[in-house]
Short mmCIF file of C-alpha atoms and ligand atoms in Angstrom, two decimals:
data_model
loop_
_atom_site.label_atom_id
_atom_site.label_comp_id
_atom_site.label_asym_id
_atom_site.label_seq_id
_atom_site.Cartn_x
_atom_site.Cartn_y
_atom_site.Cartn_z
CA MET F 20 5.21 6.84 5.12
CA ARG F 21 4.21 3.57 3.59
CA ASN F 22 3.37 3.45 -0.11
CA ARG F 23 0.20 1.52 -0.71
CA MET F 24 0.50 -1.79 -2.54
CA ILE F 25 -1.94 -3.66 -4.75
CA ALA F 26 -0.72 -7.16 -5.58
CA GLY F 27 -2.43 -9.63 -7.91
CA ASN F 28 -2.11 -13.33 -7.18
CA TRP F 29 -3.08 -15.17 -10.36
CA LYS F 30 -2.78 -18.53 -8.58
CA MET F 31 -2.92 -21.48 -11.04
CA ASN F 32 -4.65 -19.49 -13.78
CA LYS F 33 -3.55 -18.32 -17.24
CA THR F 34 -1.40 -20.21 -19.72
CA TYR F 35 1.77 -18.54 -20.99
CA SER F 36 0.02 -16.75 -23.85
CA GLU F 37 -3.02 -15.83 -21.74
CA GLY F 38 -0.67 -14.40 -19.13
CA VAL F 39 1.08 -12.26 -21.75
CA VAL F 40 -2.30 -10.94 -22.94
CA LEU F 41 -3.39 -10.12 -19.37
CA ALA F 42 -0.10 -8.33 -18.63
CA GLN F 43 -0.40 -6.35 -21.87
CA GLY F 44 -3.96 -5.38 -20.98
CA LEU F 45 -2.87 -4.26 -17.54
CA ALA F 46 0.00 -2.24 -19.00
CA ARG F 47 -2.55 -0.43 -21.21
CA GLU F 48 -4.95 0.18 -18.32
CA LEU F 49 -2.16 1.62 -16.21
CA GLU F 50 -0.27 3.53 -18.88
CA GLY F 51 -0.92 6.80 -17.05
CA GLY F 52 1.12 5.51 -14.10
CA THR F 53 0.13 4.40 -10.62
CA GLY F 54 1.17 7.42 -8.56
CA SER F 55 2.71 6.31 -5.29
CA VAL F 56 0.97 2.91 -5.37
CA ASP F 57 3.28 -0.08 -5.79
CA VAL F 58 1.64 -2.60 -8.12
CA VAL F 59 2.76 -6.22 -8.25
CA VAL F 60 1.56 -9.19 -10.32
CA ALA F 61 2.24 -12.81 -9.40
CA PRO F 62 1.70 -15.13 -12.38
CA PRO F 63 2.31 -18.90 -12.33
CA ALA F 64 6.01 -19.85 -12.56
CA VAL F 65 5.89 -20.82 -16.24
CA ASP F 66 4.39 -17.41 -17.13
CA LEU F 67 6.98 -15.31 -15.30
CA LYS F 68 9.35 -14.88 -18.22
CA GLY F 69 6.58 -13.83 -20.61
CA VAL F 70 5.22 -11.26 -18.15
CA ALA F 71 8.77 -9.99 -17.48
CA GLU F 72 9.12 -9.36 -21.21
CA VAL F 73 5.84 -7.44 -21.35
CA ILE F 74 6.94 -5.28 -18.40
CA GLU F 75 10.19 -4.49 -20.17
CA GLN F 76 8.73 -3.88 -23.62
CA GLU F 77 5.82 -1.76 -22.42
CA GLN F 78 7.73 -0.06 -19.59
CA ALA F 79 4.76 -1.19 -17.53
CA PRO F 80 4.35 0.32 -14.04
CA PHE F 81 4.17 -2.97 -12.17
CA ALA F 82 6.63 -5.38 -10.66
CA LEU F 83 6.90 -9.13 -11.04
CA SER F 84 6.34 -11.64 -8.25
CA ALA F 85 6.62 -15.40 -8.02
CA GLN F 86 4.05 -17.37 -6.03
CA ASN F 87 6.52 -19.68 -4.32
CA VAL F 88 10.24 -20.43 -3.93
CA TYR F 89 12.52 -23.01 -2.34
CA TRP F 90 15.24 -21.92 0.06
CA GLU F 91 18.18 -23.86 -1.38
CA GLU F 92 20.47 -22.29 -3.98
CA SER F 93 20.40 -25.23 -6.43
CA GLY F 94 20.54 -28.99 -6.55
CA ALA F 95 18.40 -32.10 -6.39
CA PHE F 96 15.03 -30.58 -5.47
CA THR F 97 12.79 -31.71 -8.31
CA GLY F 98 10.01 -29.30 -9.17
CA GLU F 99 11.33 -26.41 -7.08
CA THR F 100 12.59 -22.93 -7.99
CA ALA F 101 15.63 -21.28 -6.37
CA PRO F 102 15.75 -17.59 -5.39
CA GLY F 103 18.62 -16.95 -7.82
CA MET F 104 16.44 -18.26 -10.65
CA LEU F 105 13.83 -15.64 -9.75
CA ASN F 106 16.51 -12.93 -9.77
CA ALA F 107 17.61 -14.07 -13.21
CA ILE F 108 14.19 -13.47 -14.79
CA GLY F 109 13.54 -10.19 -13.01
CA ALA F 110 11.10 -11.24 -10.28
CA THR F 111 11.54 -8.79 -7.41
CA TYR F 112 8.77 -10.12 -5.12
CA CYS F 113 7.64 -13.58 -4.05
CA ILE F 114 4.49 -14.66 -2.21
CA ILE F 115 5.23 -17.12 0.60
CA GLY F 116 3.02 -18.94 3.06
CA HIS F 117 -0.22 -18.56 1.15
CA SER F 118 -2.96 -20.51 2.94
CA GLU F 119 -3.37 -22.72 -0.14
CA ARG F 120 0.29 -23.72 0.13
CA ARG F 121 -0.03 -24.25 3.86
CA GLY F 122 -3.26 -26.23 3.46
CA TYR F 123 -2.73 -28.29 0.29
CA PHE F 124 1.06 -28.64 0.32
CA GLY F 125 1.80 -28.82 4.03
CA GLU F 126 3.93 -25.68 4.26
CA THR F 127 4.87 -24.87 7.85
CA ASP F 128 5.84 -21.63 9.55
CA GLU F 129 9.41 -22.97 9.67
CA ASP F 130 9.40 -23.42 5.88
CA ILE F 131 8.02 -19.92 5.42
CA ASN F 132 10.70 -18.48 7.67
CA ARG F 133 13.43 -20.21 5.66
CA LYS F 134 11.92 -19.00 2.41
CA ALA F 135 11.82 -15.40 3.68
CA LYS F 136 15.49 -15.55 4.65
CA ALA F 137 16.50 -17.04 1.31
CA LEU F 138 14.54 -14.42 -0.63
CA MET F 139 15.91 -11.51 1.40
CA ALA F 140 19.45 -12.77 0.87
CA HIS F 141 18.69 -12.35 -2.85
CA ASP F 142 17.05 -8.94 -2.45
CA ILE F 143 13.63 -10.34 -3.37
CA VAL F 144 10.77 -8.93 -1.31
CA PRO F 145 8.69 -11.59 0.45
CA ILE F 146 4.93 -11.11 0.56
CA SER F 147 4.40 -13.31 3.58
CA CYS F 148 0.84 -14.50 4.12
CA CYS F 149 -0.92 -15.29 7.36
CA GLY F 150 -4.53 -15.80 8.39
CA GLU F 151 -6.89 -17.93 10.44
CA PRO F 152 -9.32 -20.68 9.46
CA LEU F 153 -13.05 -20.30 10.15
CA GLU F 154 -13.08 -22.40 13.32
CA VAL F 155 -10.39 -20.23 14.89
CA ARG F 156 -12.32 -17.06 14.00
CA GLU F 157 -15.53 -18.54 15.43
CA ALA F 158 -13.71 -19.42 18.65
CA GLY F 159 -12.58 -15.78 18.89
CA GLU F 160 -8.91 -16.78 18.80
CA HIS F 161 -7.99 -15.19 15.47
CA VAL F 162 -5.73 -12.45 16.83
CA ALA F 163 -3.66 -14.83 18.96
CA PHE F 164 -3.47 -17.32 16.05
CA VAL F 165 -2.16 -14.75 13.57
CA VAL F 166 0.26 -13.17 16.07
CA ASP F 167 1.73 -16.63 16.64
CA GLN F 168 2.18 -17.11 12.87
CA ILE F 169 3.89 -13.72 12.58
CA LYS F 170 6.32 -14.54 15.41
CA LYS F 171 7.27 -17.86 13.82
CA ASP F 172 7.43 -16.54 10.25
CA THR F 173 9.73 -13.64 11.19
CA GLU F 174 11.98 -15.47 13.64
CA GLY F 175 15.58 -14.35 13.23
CA LEU F 176 14.83 -12.14 10.22
CA GLU F 177 16.94 -9.05 9.84
CA ILE F 178 14.93 -6.27 8.31
CA GLU F 179 17.05 -3.33 7.23
CA ASP F 180 14.68 -1.66 4.81
CA PRO F 181 11.09 -2.19 6.02
CA SER F 182 9.72 -1.44 2.56
CA LYS F 183 11.29 -4.76 1.51
CA TYR F 184 9.19 -7.03 3.68
CA VAL F 185 5.44 -7.25 3.14
CA ILE F 186 2.78 -9.11 5.09
CA ALA F 187 -0.61 -10.15 3.74
CA TYR F 188 -3.38 -10.90 6.22
CA GLU F 189 -5.80 -13.26 4.53
CA PRO F 190 -8.51 -14.83 6.70
CA ILE F 191 -8.87 -18.26 5.09
CA TRP F 192 -12.67 -18.21 5.31
CA ALA F 193 -12.73 -15.11 3.09
CA ILE F 194 -10.49 -16.41 0.29
CA GLY F 195 -12.29 -17.13 -2.97
CA THR F 196 -15.58 -17.48 -1.09
CA GLY F 197 -17.07 -14.08 -1.83
CA LYS F 198 -17.27 -13.69 1.96
CA THR F 199 -15.19 -10.67 2.85
CA ALA F 200 -14.04 -9.69 6.27
CA THR F 201 -15.28 -6.23 7.21
CA ALA F 202 -12.80 -3.38 7.17
CA ASP F 203 -12.98 -3.40 10.98
CA ASP F 204 -12.17 -7.13 11.06
CA ALA F 205 -9.13 -6.44 8.87
CA GLN F 206 -8.00 -3.50 11.00
CA GLU F 207 -8.30 -5.51 14.21
CA VAL F 208 -5.85 -8.14 12.98
CA CYS F 209 -3.60 -5.83 10.92
CA GLY F 210 -3.26 -3.55 13.97
CA ALA F 211 -2.27 -6.54 16.11
CA ILE F 212 0.25 -7.58 13.44
CA ARG F 213 1.86 -4.13 13.47
CA LYS F 214 2.02 -4.16 17.26
CA THR F 215 3.75 -7.55 17.13
CA LEU F 216 6.18 -6.28 14.47
CA ALA F 217 6.98 -3.31 16.72
CA GLU F 218 7.78 -5.68 19.59
CA ILE F 219 10.09 -7.69 17.35
CA PHE F 220 11.72 -5.07 15.13
CA GLY F 221 11.02 -1.76 16.88
CA GLN F 222 8.31 0.80 16.12
CA GLU F 223 10.16 2.56 13.31
CA LYS F 224 10.64 -0.63 11.30
CA ALA F 225 7.08 -1.76 12.06
CA ASP F 226 5.78 1.56 10.74
CA GLY F 227 7.53 0.94 7.40
CA ILE F 228 6.28 -2.61 6.77
CA ARG F 229 3.27 -2.86 4.47
CA ILE F 230 0.39 -5.02 5.69
CA LEU F 231 -2.07 -6.02 2.96
CA TYR F 232 -5.57 -7.42 3.33
CA GLY F 233 -6.59 -10.33 1.14
CA GLY F 234 -9.76 -12.37 0.75
CA SER F 235 -12.45 -11.52 -1.83
CA ALA F 236 -11.06 -8.00 -2.22
CA LYS F 237 -12.58 -6.34 -5.29
CA PRO F 238 -13.05 -2.92 -6.89
CA GLU F 239 -16.26 -2.33 -4.92
CA ASN F 240 -14.82 -2.94 -1.46
CA VAL F 241 -11.12 -2.11 -1.60
CA ALA F 242 -11.46 1.57 -0.66
CA GLY F 243 -13.10 0.65 2.65
CA PHE F 244 -10.13 -1.51 3.64
CA LEU F 245 -7.62 1.13 2.59
CA GLU F 246 -9.21 3.69 4.90
CA LYS F 247 -8.04 1.68 7.87
CA GLU F 248 -4.90 2.80 9.61
CA ASP F 249 -2.99 -0.46 9.45
CA VAL F 250 -4.20 -1.73 6.06
CA ASP F 251 -1.73 -0.64 3.39
CA GLY F 252 -3.11 -2.41 0.36
CA ALA F 253 -4.59 -5.62 -0.95
CA LEU F 254 -3.54 -9.05 -2.15
CA VAL F 255 -6.09 -9.85 -4.82
CA GLY F 256 -6.92 -13.27 -6.25
CA GLY F 257 -10.02 -13.55 -8.43
CA ALA F 258 -10.30 -9.84 -9.24
CA SER F 259 -6.70 -9.75 -10.51
CA LEU F 260 -7.51 -12.04 -13.44
CA LYS F 261 -9.11 -9.25 -15.49
CA ALA F 262 -7.07 -6.20 -16.40
CA ASP F 263 -9.94 -3.76 -15.92
CA SER F 264 -11.00 -4.93 -12.44
CA PHE F 265 -7.41 -5.10 -11.19
CA ALA F 266 -6.63 -1.66 -12.64
CA ALA F 267 -9.78 -0.30 -10.96
CA MET F 268 -8.41 -1.48 -7.62
CA VAL F 269 -5.09 0.22 -8.29
CA LYS F 270 -6.92 3.43 -9.15
CA ALA F 271 -8.99 3.18 -5.96
CA ALA F 272 -5.72 3.08 -4.02
CA MET F 273 -4.21 6.12 -5.78
P1 PGA N 20 -9.39 -13.94 -3.58
O1 PGA N 20 -7.94 -14.53 -3.23
O2 PGA N 20 -9.20 -12.47 -3.82
O3 PGA N 20 -9.83 -14.68 -4.83
O4 PGA N 20 -10.27 -14.21 -2.39
C1 PGA N 20 -7.03 -13.82 -2.45
C2 PGA N 20 -5.77 -14.63 -2.23
O5 PGA N 20 -5.89 -15.83 -1.92
O6 PGA N 20 -4.64 -14.11 -2.36
#
């Protein structure tokens, strides 16, 4: 069985002190625990340490994620963060391949594949994002497009524990636009992703990998997505920036 996951991607929002306040608020909202739901928050890099301290002090029931990583161990890579640096501050997850990184910063599937390997070598769980732009959806080629991303992003990966590799399907046209995909749209692609994972890693592994939906997910619509067979949770942008709305999504998943 796959535990559901609700992950909050703060993107480039919240200063250090604002991030601490948000994490404290979330710890209060979730002080009764999250049942079998895995909860993850992904603050900006400079906020990670502060949020790690809140998690430790409050014994908060959520895990820490970075939003990006570089695949080298150390060296002359100005502005980048190594996987070992994430280990050292207690980040146990890392988002990779977000459409904003692919679109604005030119990240390729090859980069994403290298990042996944580097993270897994450090026992950090990748939350690997995929998803089609509007023109691909309108041309009816979204399933083939995403399957191709999955094949490239997972090439040569060795997955021993399937709970330690997470995929987020985020149709680009639904991110931050208020335009959500329907639950059936999400299931169509998430089902195709699981089928592809089964071809690559075998059915048993594929059945253990969480596939999240992302794109204008909010308290009012998350339950509909979670009802779908191959949707195991949500990657949440805007609605993760307030403790009460994010906690409401966690509770909807419990
Ligand atoms: P959104 O962002 O929930 O604000 O649409 C989701 C994401 O990009 O991860």
